[in-house]
Amino acid sequence: MDEPSMPTPPAPSPGPPAPPIPLTELLASKELGLRRIAGPAEAELLWVHTSEMADPYPYLLGGELLLSAGVLLTDPDRYVARLVEAGAAALGFGVRPVYEAVPEALVEACDRYGLPLLEVPPETPFTTIARAVWRLMAQARHRELRRVTRAQQALATAAARPDPVPAVLHQLATQLSGRAVLLTARGEEVHAAGRRPHPEAAAALARLARVVARERPGSPASATDTQGDTHLAAYALGGGEGLVLSLATRHREPGDHTVAGIAVVLLSLLAAPHQGADAADRSAALVRLLLGATPAEVAPLLGPDGPWTVIHARRSDGTTPDALTAGALGASLGSALVDAGREDDETVRVLLPATTREAPPHPGDGEEPGEPEEPRQPPRPPTVPPHPGWTLGVSTPTPLSALTAADTRAARALAHAEATRTPLKVDAPVTGLAALIPPDQAAAHARTLLAPLTPPLADTLRCWLSLHGSWDRTAVALSVHRNTVRQRIGRCAELLDVDLNDMDVRTELWFALRRE
């Protein structure tokens, strides 16, 4: 009898936003009572799916722990072959009420095709197994986020040292337990840290660097490969010098790509040998901002007092942007001052300087003696276009000393854009009649009028008024329930002793909230 042909698993589908769960962790849960009775002991679970179909292939994504009681099981060999073809990670078979024991033919088929087979005892519901997997995924995701956060802090601290490039590479090699090398487009080492890989892996790493080096159009931003048991990765750095960050590690852990992306952003700012003193100072200012410095502390490094525009951005599809994606957004906006977000915040922040308009030259060969010099025109605020795949909130241009307020306004603009499902919202400056009142008098009036409100109530009222009194959109913008919005607005009306249905009242409150 001929041996069955081994089906080829499909290309892996995009996984969920959590690291895969080793099968061994699930088997170690004593309360589940699962027992592996066939197939290999190693597998990685991405999903849990229950199906009693004779052929669940069309409904599988790959990476599933498929749970079944075998209601329509008639041909175990073909059933297992189709599961392997679909890329299932393992099969959990529940005994009773359909079968008193796992069919021997199913055990043999799983051994033959290399699919882990788990026996699920009668007292263990399938939903309990699914909950256990989701719980393990949540724990793994939490561990990954903590690790990435610690790595980000360590890399930012290294970037602030007097020898930042070697320090960042050393810290990156430590975090990834591997080799980190800064290479030229020709594969020449500039700096390196970590244990040197075997010669074959080192040569493969140099070849991979040439693939991503941006010396020709169309070069990829990153590439990966393997050499024996060594995982290789290469990332192109910004700056136009063709520099590449190359990594060689024995293990690939969840979060490694994100950690590498953070290093790419920092090294792109720090490693460009051509950058002049002004660019170097701005790179140092970015590092200072990443480390939590105040605007006043970095003002000498950032240069002119302003104006500066703060941009808050989130992915439109709800995915979490990594450092590479955030850096690409900053580059498209024309700024290297990018904060890629934190563990508890998926917002990317970009600090965008204004441009300066030069005065037009006088006609003729030169100026007449004694003729007054044409004054330099004020800086021009940048125009921020919508970016596909992103939702943007943009502050009005502001001096460096007022960046904190601009950061708040950009956050409000982003919330407004998300609530109204628009790709871009710019925080409009005070204009028209409101601009005729001296700012100090307007601010004093606003403080007096709004004194009874706490900051959360004032923020809710401001958002509600900006969205024309929409309960649902305000709830979306503030990430709260619509009933919470109603309660807060009702409390504002009580504390201010006003009728918020009166347009005159709304107008005066909006004026005050814009000038406080």
Coordinates of C-alpha atoms in Angstrom, one line a residue:
M1 CA 0.0 0.0 0.0
D2 CA 1.4 3.4 -1.0
E3 CA 2.3 5.9 1.7
P4 CA -0.2 8.8 1.7
S5 CA 1.1 12.0 0.2
M6 CA 1.8 14.6 2.8
P7 CA -0.3 17.7 2.2
T8 CA 1.5 21.1 2.1
P9 CA 0.2 23.6 4.7
P10 CA -0.8 26.9 3.3
A11 CA 1.1 30.1 3.9
P12 CA 0.4 31.2 7.5
S13 CA -2.5 33.7 7.9
P14 CA -2.0 36.9 9.8
G15 CA -2.2 36.0 13.5
P16 CA -4.2 37.7 16.2
P17 CA -2.7 40.6 18.2
A18 CA -1.1 38.2 20.7
P19 CA 1.9 35.8 20.7
P20 CA 1.2 32.2 19.9
I21 CA 0.6 29.8 22.8
P22 CA 2.9 26.7 23.1
L23 CA 0.8 23.5 23.2
T24 CA 2.9 22.4 26.2
E25 CA 1.5 25.3 28.3
L26 CA -2.1 24.2 27.6
L27 CA -1.3 20.6 28.4
A28 CA 0.3 21.7 31.7
S29 CA -3.1 23.0 32.9
K30 CA -4.1 20.2 35.3
E31 CA -7.7 21.5 35.6
L32 CA -8.3 20.9 31.9
G33 CA -7.2 17.2 32.1
L34 CA -6.0 17.2 28.5
R35 CA -3.8 14.3 27.3
R36 CA -1.7 14.2 24.2
I37 CA -2.1 10.7 22.6
A38 CA -0.7 11.2 19.1
G39 CA 1.5 13.5 17.0
P40 CA 4.4 15.7 18.0
A41 CA 4.6 17.4 21.4
E42 CA 5.5 20.8 20.0
A43 CA 2.9 23.1 18.4
E44 CA 1.9 26.8 18.6
L45 CA -1.7 27.8 18.9
L46 CA -3.1 31.0 17.4
W47 CA -6.8 30.3 17.7
V48 CA -9.4 27.9 19.1
H49 CA -12.2 26.7 16.8
T50 CA -15.0 24.2 17.4
S51 CA -16.5 22.3 14.4
E52 CA -18.5 19.1 13.9
M53 CA -18.3 19.4 10.1
A54 CA -17.1 16.4 8.1
D55 CA -14.6 18.8 6.4
P56 CA -13.9 22.0 8.3
Y57 CA -11.1 23.0 5.9
P58 CA -13.0 26.0 4.3
Y59 CA -13.5 27.6 7.7
L60 CA -9.9 27.3 9.1
L61 CA -7.3 30.1 9.0
G62 CA -4.3 28.1 10.1
G63 CA -2.9 27.7 13.6
E64 CA -6.1 26.5 15.2
L65 CA -6.7 24.1 18.0
L66 CA -9.7 22.4 16.5
L67 CA -12.1 20.9 19.0
S68 CA -14.5 18.2 17.8
A69 CA -16.6 15.3 19.2
G70 CA -16.5 13.4 15.9
V71 CA -20.2 13.7 15.2
L72 CA -19.6 13.4 11.4
L73 CA -16.3 11.6 11.5
T74 CA -16.4 8.8 8.8
D75 CA -12.9 8.9 7.2
P76 CA -10.2 9.7 9.8
D77 CA -7.4 9.6 7.3
R78 CA -9.0 12.1 5.0
Y79 CA -10.2 14.2 7.9
V80 CA -6.7 14.6 9.4
A81 CA -5.1 15.2 5.9
R82 CA -7.5 18.1 5.3
L83 CA -6.8 19.6 8.8
V84 CA -3.0 19.5 8.0
E85 CA -3.6 21.0 4.6
A86 CA -5.5 23.8 6.2
G87 CA -2.6 24.5 8.6
A88 CA -4.4 23.4 11.9
A89 CA -2.0 23.3 14.8
A90 CA -3.7 20.5 16.8
L91 CA -6.9 18.5 17.2
G92 CA -8.7 18.1 20.5
F93 CA -11.1 15.2 20.5
G94 CA -13.9 15.0 23.1
V95 CA -14.9 11.6 24.3
R96 CA -18.5 10.8 25.0
P97 CA -21.3 11.1 24.2
V98 CA -20.5 10.1 20.5
Y99 CA -17.4 8.0 21.2
E100 CA -16.4 6.2 24.4
A101 CA -12.7 6.6 23.4
V102 CA -10.7 8.3 20.7
P103 CA -10.9 6.1 17.6
E104 CA -7.7 4.2 16.9
A105 CA -7.9 5.1 13.3
L106 CA -7.8 8.8 14.2
V107 CA -4.8 8.2 16.5
E108 CA -2.9 6.4 13.7
A109 CA -3.8 9.1 11.1
C110 CA -2.5 11.9 13.5
D111 CA 0.7 10.1 14.0
R112 CA 1.1 9.5 10.3
Y113 CA 0.5 13.2 9.3
G114 CA 2.3 14.7 12.3
L115 CA -0.8 16.4 13.9
P116 CA -0.9 16.7 17.7
L117 CA -4.0 14.9 19.0
L118 CA -5.4 15.7 22.4
E119 CA -7.9 13.6 24.3
V120 CA -10.5 15.9 26.0
P121 CA -12.2 14.2 29.0
P122 CA -16.0 14.4 29.3
E123 CA -16.0 16.7 32.3
T124 CA -14.1 19.4 30.3
P125 CA -16.3 21.6 28.2
F126 CA -14.9 23.0 25.0
T127 CA -15.6 26.5 26.1
T128 CA -13.4 26.0 29.1
I129 CA -10.5 25.1 26.8
A130 CA -11.2 28.2 24.7
R131 CA -11.1 30.4 27.8
A132 CA -7.9 28.9 28.9
V133 CA -6.2 29.6 25.6
W134 CA -7.5 33.2 25.6
R135 CA -6.2 33.6 29.2
L136 CA -2.8 32.3 28.2
M137 CA -2.7 34.6 25.2
A138 CA -3.6 37.6 27.4
Q139 CA -0.8 36.7 29.8
A140 CA 1.7 36.3 26.9
R141 CA 0.6 39.6 25.4
H142 CA 1.1 41.3 28.8
R143 CA 4.6 39.8 29.2
E144 CA 5.4 41.0 25.6
L145 CA 4.3 44.6 26.3
R146 CA 6.2 44.7 29.5
R147 CA 9.3 43.4 27.8
V148 CA 9.0 45.9 24.9
T149 CA 8.5 48.8 27.3
R150 CA 11.6 47.9 29.3
A151 CA 13.6 47.5 26.0
Q152 CA 12.3 50.9 24.8
Q153 CA 13.4 52.6 28.1
A154 CA 16.8 50.9 27.9
L155 CA 17.4 51.8 24.3
A156 CA 16.4 55.5 24.9
T157 CA 18.7 55.7 27.9
A158 CA 21.6 54.2 25.8
A159 CA 20.9 56.8 23.0
A160 CA 21.4 59.6 25.5
R161 CA 25.0 58.4 26.3
P162 CA 28.1 60.2 24.9
D163 CA 28.7 57.3 22.6
P164 CA 25.1 56.6 21.5
V165 CA 25.5 54.4 18.5
P166 CA 27.6 51.7 20.1
A167 CA 25.6 51.9 23.3
V168 CA 22.3 51.4 21.4
L169 CA 23.8 48.4 19.5
H170 CA 25.0 46.9 22.7
Q171 CA 21.7 47.3 24.4
L172 CA 19.9 45.9 21.4
A173 CA 22.1 42.8 21.4
T174 CA 21.5 42.4 25.1
Q175 CA 17.7 42.7 24.7
L176 CA 17.6 40.2 21.8
S177 CA 20.3 37.9 23.1
G178 CA 22.1 38.0 19.8
R179 CA 24.3 40.0 17.5
A180 CA 23.6 43.6 16.4
V181 CA 25.6 45.1 13.6
L182 CA 25.6 48.4 11.8
L183 CA 26.6 47.8 8.2
T184 CA 27.2 49.9 5.1
A185 CA 25.5 49.1 1.8
R186 CA 28.7 47.1 0.8
G187 CA 28.5 45.0 4.0
E188 CA 31.3 46.7 5.9
E189 CA 30.9 46.8 9.7
V190 CA 30.6 50.3 11.2
H191 CA 29.8 49.1 14.8
A192 CA 28.8 45.8 16.2
A193 CA 27.8 44.3 19.6
G194 CA 27.0 40.8 20.9
R195 CA 28.5 37.4 20.3
R196 CA 29.7 36.9 16.7
P197 CA 27.7 34.3 14.8
H198 CA 29.4 31.5 12.8
P199 CA 31.0 32.6 9.5
E200 CA 28.2 31.3 7.3
A201 CA 25.6 33.3 9.2
A202 CA 27.9 36.4 9.2
A203 CA 28.2 36.1 5.4
A204 CA 24.5 35.6 5.0
L205 CA 23.9 38.7 7.2
A206 CA 26.1 40.8 4.9
R207 CA 24.2 39.6 1.8
L208 CA 20.9 40.4 3.5
A209 CA 22.2 43.9 4.3
R210 CA 22.8 44.5 0.6
V211 CA 19.2 43.5 -0.2
V212 CA 17.7 46.3 1.9
A213 CA 20.5 49.0 1.4
R214 CA 18.7 51.9 -0.2
E215 CA 21.1 52.4 -3.1
R216 CA 18.5 51.6 -5.8
P217 CA 14.8 52.3 -6.2
G218 CA 12.4 49.6 -4.9
S219 CA 14.7 48.2 -2.2
P220 CA 12.6 46.7 0.7
A221 CA 12.8 48.4 4.1
S222 CA 13.5 45.1 5.8
A223 CA 14.2 41.5 5.1
T224 CA 14.6 38.2 7.0
D225 CA 16.3 34.9 6.5
T226 CA 17.6 31.9 8.4
Q227 CA 21.0 30.3 8.3
G228 CA 21.0 26.9 10.1
D229 CA 19.5 27.6 13.5
T230 CA 20.2 31.4 13.3
H231 CA 17.5 33.9 12.5
L232 CA 18.7 36.9 10.5
A233 CA 17.0 40.3 9.9
A234 CA 18.1 43.5 8.2
Y235 CA 16.5 46.9 8.5
A236 CA 17.3 49.9 6.3
L237 CA 18.1 53.1 8.3
G238 CA 16.9 56.6 7.2
G239 CA 19.3 59.3 6.4
G240 CA 20.3 58.5 2.8
E241 CA 23.6 56.8 3.6
G242 CA 22.6 53.2 2.9
L243 CA 23.2 52.1 6.5
V244 CA 21.6 48.9 7.6
L245 CA 20.9 47.4 11.0
S246 CA 21.5 43.7 10.9
L247 CA 20.5 41.2 13.6
A248 CA 21.5 37.5 14.2
T249 CA 19.7 35.7 16.9
R250 CA 19.2 32.0 17.9
H251 CA 15.6 32.5 19.0
R252 CA 12.8 34.7 17.8
E253 CA 10.7 36.0 20.6
P254 CA 7.4 37.9 20.5
G255 CA 8.1 41.6 20.4
D256 CA 11.6 41.3 18.8
H257 CA 10.4 43.1 15.7
T258 CA 9.0 46.0 17.7
V259 CA 12.2 46.3 19.8
A260 CA 14.2 46.3 16.6
G261 CA 12.0 49.0 15.1
I262 CA 12.6 51.2 18.1
A263 CA 16.4 50.8 17.6
V264 CA 16.0 51.6 13.9
V265 CA 14.3 54.9 14.7
L266 CA 17.0 55.9 17.2
L267 CA 19.9 54.8 15.0
S268 CA 18.4 56.6 11.9
L269 CA 18.7 59.8 13.9
L270 CA 22.1 59.1 15.5
A271 CA 24.1 57.2 13.0
A272 CA 24.0 59.4 9.8
P273 CA 27.6 60.5 9.5
H274 CA 26.7 63.4 7.2
Q275 CA 24.3 65.2 9.5
G276 CA 25.4 68.7 10.4
A277 CA 25.4 70.3 13.8
D278 CA 21.8 71.4 13.5
A279 CA 20.5 67.9 12.6
A280 CA 22.6 66.4 15.4
D281 CA 21.1 68.8 17.9
R282 CA 17.6 68.0 16.8
S283 CA 18.3 64.3 17.1
A284 CA 19.6 64.8 20.6
A285 CA 16.4 66.8 21.3
L286 CA 14.3 63.9 20.2
V287 CA 16.1 61.6 22.6
R288 CA 15.6 64.1 25.4
L289 CA 11.9 64.3 24.6
L290 CA 11.7 60.5 24.6
L291 CA 13.3 60.5 28.0
G292 CA 10.7 62.9 29.4
A293 CA 12.4 66.3 29.2
T294 CA 10.3 69.5 29.3
P295 CA 10.1 71.7 26.3
A296 CA 12.1 74.4 28.1
E297 CA 15.0 71.9 28.5
V298 CA 15.1 71.0 24.9
A299 CA 14.4 74.4 23.5
P300 CA 18.1 75.2 22.9
L301 CA 18.5 72.0 20.9
L302 CA 15.3 72.3 18.9
G303 CA 16.2 75.8 17.7
P304 CA 13.7 78.6 17.1
D305 CA 10.9 79.1 19.6
G306 CA 8.3 78.2 17.0
P307 CA 5.8 77.9 15.8
W308 CA 5.5 74.1 16.2
T309 CA 2.6 71.9 15.3
V310 CA 1.8 68.8 17.3
I311 CA 0.1 65.9 15.4
H312 CA -1.6 62.9 17.1
A313 CA -2.3 59.9 14.8
R314 CA -3.9 56.5 15.1
R315 CA -4.2 53.7 12.6
S316 CA -7.7 53.8 11.0
D317 CA -8.0 50.0 11.1
G318 CA -7.4 49.9 14.9
T319 CA -4.1 48.1 14.6
T320 CA -1.2 49.0 16.9
P321 CA 1.6 50.9 14.9
D322 CA 5.1 49.7 15.5
A323 CA 8.2 52.0 15.5
L324 CA 8.9 51.5 11.8
T325 CA 5.3 52.4 10.8
A326 CA 5.4 55.5 13.1
G327 CA 8.8 56.5 11.7
A328 CA 7.4 56.2 8.2
L329 CA 4.5 58.5 9.1
G330 CA 6.9 61.1 10.5
A331 CA 9.1 60.9 7.4
S332 CA 6.1 61.5 5.2
L333 CA 5.1 64.5 7.3
G334 CA 8.7 65.8 7.0
S335 CA 9.8 65.4 10.6
A336 CA 12.1 63.0 12.5
L337 CA 10.6 64.0 15.9
V338 CA 8.3 61.1 16.4
D339 CA 7.0 59.4 19.5
A340 CA 5.8 55.9 18.5
G341 CA 3.5 55.5 21.4
R342 CA 3.5 53.6 24.7
E343 CA 2.2 50.4 26.1
D344 CA -1.1 51.9 27.2
D345 CA -1.5 54.3 24.3
E346 CA -1.6 53.5 20.6
T347 CA -1.3 57.2 19.6
V348 CA 1.7 58.3 17.5
R349 CA 2.8 61.8 18.2
V350 CA 4.8 64.0 15.7
L351 CA 6.4 67.4 16.4
L352 CA 6.4 69.3 13.1
P353 CA 8.4 72.6 12.8
A354 CA 7.2 75.5 10.7
T355 CA 9.0 76.6 7.6
T356 CA 10.4 80.1 7.0
R357 CA 9.6 82.2 4.0
E358 CA 12.5 84.2 2.8
A359 CA 11.9 87.8 1.7
P360 CA 11.9 88.2 -2.1
P361 CA 15.1 89.9 -3.5
H362 CA 15.0 93.4 -4.9
P363 CA 15.2 93.7 -8.6
G364 CA 18.5 94.9 -10.0
D365 CA 22.0 94.2 -9.0
G366 CA 21.7 95.3 -5.4
E367 CA 19.9 97.5 -2.9
E368 CA 20.2 101.3 -2.9
P369 CA 22.4 102.7 0.0
G370 CA 20.2 103.5 3.0
E371 CA 17.2 101.6 1.7
P372 CA 15.6 99.7 4.6
E373 CA 16.1 95.9 4.5
E374 CA 13.0 93.9 3.5
P375 CA 11.8 92.2 6.8
R376 CA 11.8 88.5 7.0
Q377 CA 8.2 87.1 6.9
P378 CA 7.0 85.1 9.8
P379 CA 7.3 81.3 9.8
R380 CA 4.6 79.5 7.7
P381 CA 2.6 76.8 9.5
P382 CA 2.9 73.5 7.7
T383 CA 0.0 72.1 5.7
V384 CA -0.8 68.6 6.9
P385 CA -2.7 66.5 4.3
P386 CA -4.7 63.4 5.1
H387 CA -2.7 60.2 5.2
P388 CA -4.4 56.9 4.0
G389 CA -4.6 54.4 6.8
W390 CA -4.3 57.1 9.5
T391 CA -6.6 59.4 11.5
L392 CA -4.9 62.6 12.4
G393 CA -5.5 65.4 14.9
V394 CA -3.5 68.5 14.3
S395 CA -2.9 71.4 16.7
T396 CA -2.6 75.0 15.6
P397 CA 1.0 76.3 15.4
T398 CA 2.3 77.3 18.8
P399 CA 5.5 78.5 20.4
L400 CA 7.7 75.9 22.1
S401 CA 6.7 77.1 25.5
A402 CA 3.1 76.2 24.8
L403 CA 3.7 72.6 23.5
T404 CA 1.8 71.1 26.4
A405 CA -1.3 72.9 25.5
A406 CA -0.8 72.1 21.8
D407 CA -0.4 68.4 22.7
T408 CA -3.8 68.6 24.5
R409 CA -5.5 70.3 21.5
A410 CA -4.1 67.7 19.1
A411 CA -5.5 64.9 21.3
R412 CA -8.9 66.7 21.2
A413 CA -8.7 67.1 17.5
L414 CA -7.9 63.4 17.1
A415 CA -10.9 62.4 19.3
H416 CA -13.1 64.7 17.2
A417 CA -11.9 63.1 14.0
E418 CA -12.5 59.6 15.2
A419 CA -15.9 60.5 16.5
T420 CA -17.0 62.0 13.2
R421 CA -15.1 59.4 11.1
T422 CA -13.0 62.0 9.3
P423 CA -9.4 61.3 8.4
L424 CA -8.1 64.7 9.5
K425 CA -9.2 67.4 12.1
V426 CA -7.2 70.6 12.6
D427 CA -7.7 72.4 15.9
A428 CA -9.0 75.8 14.6
P429 CA -7.4 79.0 16.0
V430 CA -9.5 81.6 17.6
T431 CA -10.6 84.0 14.8
G432 CA -13.4 86.4 14.0
L433 CA -15.1 88.4 16.7
A434 CA -13.6 86.2 19.5
A435 CA -10.1 87.2 18.4
L436 CA -10.9 90.9 19.0
I437 CA -11.0 90.5 22.8
P438 CA -7.6 90.8 24.5
P439 CA -6.4 87.2 25.4
D440 CA -5.8 88.1 29.1
Q441 CA -9.3 89.4 29.5
A442 CA -10.8 86.4 27.7
A443 CA -8.9 84.0 29.8
A444 CA -9.9 85.7 33.0
H445 CA -13.6 85.6 32.0
A446 CA -13.3 81.9 31.1
R447 CA -11.7 81.0 34.4
T448 CA -14.5 82.8 36.3
L449 CA -17.3 81.3 34.2
L450 CA -16.0 77.7 34.3
A451 CA -14.7 77.7 37.9
P452 CA -17.5 75.4 39.2
L453 CA -16.4 72.6 36.7
T454 CA -13.8 70.0 37.3
P455 CA -11.4 69.3 34.5
P456 CA -13.2 66.1 33.4
L457 CA -16.5 67.9 33.3
A458 CA -15.0 70.8 31.3
D459 CA -13.4 68.4 28.8
T460 CA -16.8 66.6 28.4
L461 CA -18.6 69.9 27.9
R462 CA -16.0 71.1 25.4
C463 CA -16.2 67.8 23.4
W464 CA -20.0 67.8 23.5
L465 CA -20.3 71.3 22.2
S466 CA -17.7 70.7 19.5
L467 CA -19.8 67.8 18.3
H468 CA -23.1 69.8 18.2
G469 CA -24.5 68.1 21.3
S470 CA -24.3 64.5 19.9
W471 CA -24.3 62.0 22.8
D472 CA -23.1 59.1 20.7
R473 CA -20.2 60.9 19.0
T474 CA -19.1 62.5 22.3
A475 CA -19.1 59.0 23.9
V476 CA -16.9 57.7 21.0
A477 CA -14.5 60.6 21.3
L478 CA -14.2 60.3 25.1
S479 CA -14.3 56.4 25.1
V480 CA -17.1 56.4 27.6
H481 CA -20.8 55.2 27.6
R482 CA -23.4 57.6 26.2
N483 CA -25.2 57.6 29.6
T484 CA -22.0 58.8 31.2
V485 CA -21.9 61.7 28.8
R486 CA -25.6 62.6 29.7
Q487 CA -24.8 62.5 33.4
R488 CA -21.8 64.7 33.0
I489 CA -23.6 67.3 30.8
G490 CA -26.5 67.3 33.2
R491 CA -24.0 67.9 36.1
C492 CA -22.4 70.8 34.1
A493 CA -25.9 72.4 33.7
E494 CA -26.5 72.1 37.4
L495 CA -23.1 73.5 38.5
L496 CA -23.3 76.4 36.0
D497 CA -27.0 77.0 36.6
V498 CA -27.7 77.4 32.9
D499 CA -29.9 76.0 30.2
L500 CA -27.7 74.2 27.7
N501 CA -30.5 74.1 25.2
D502 CA -30.1 77.9 24.9
M503 CA -27.9 78.8 21.9
D504 CA -26.7 82.0 23.6
V505 CA -25.5 79.9 26.6
R506 CA -23.8 77.4 24.4
T507 CA -22.0 80.1 22.4
E508 CA -20.7 81.8 25.5
L509 CA -19.5 78.5 27.0
W510 CA -17.8 77.5 23.8
F511 CA -16.0 80.9 23.7
A512 CA -14.9 80.4 27.3
L513 CA -13.8 76.8 26.8
R514 CA -11.7 77.9 23.8
R515 CA -9.9 80.6 25.7
E516 CA -9.3 79.0 29.1

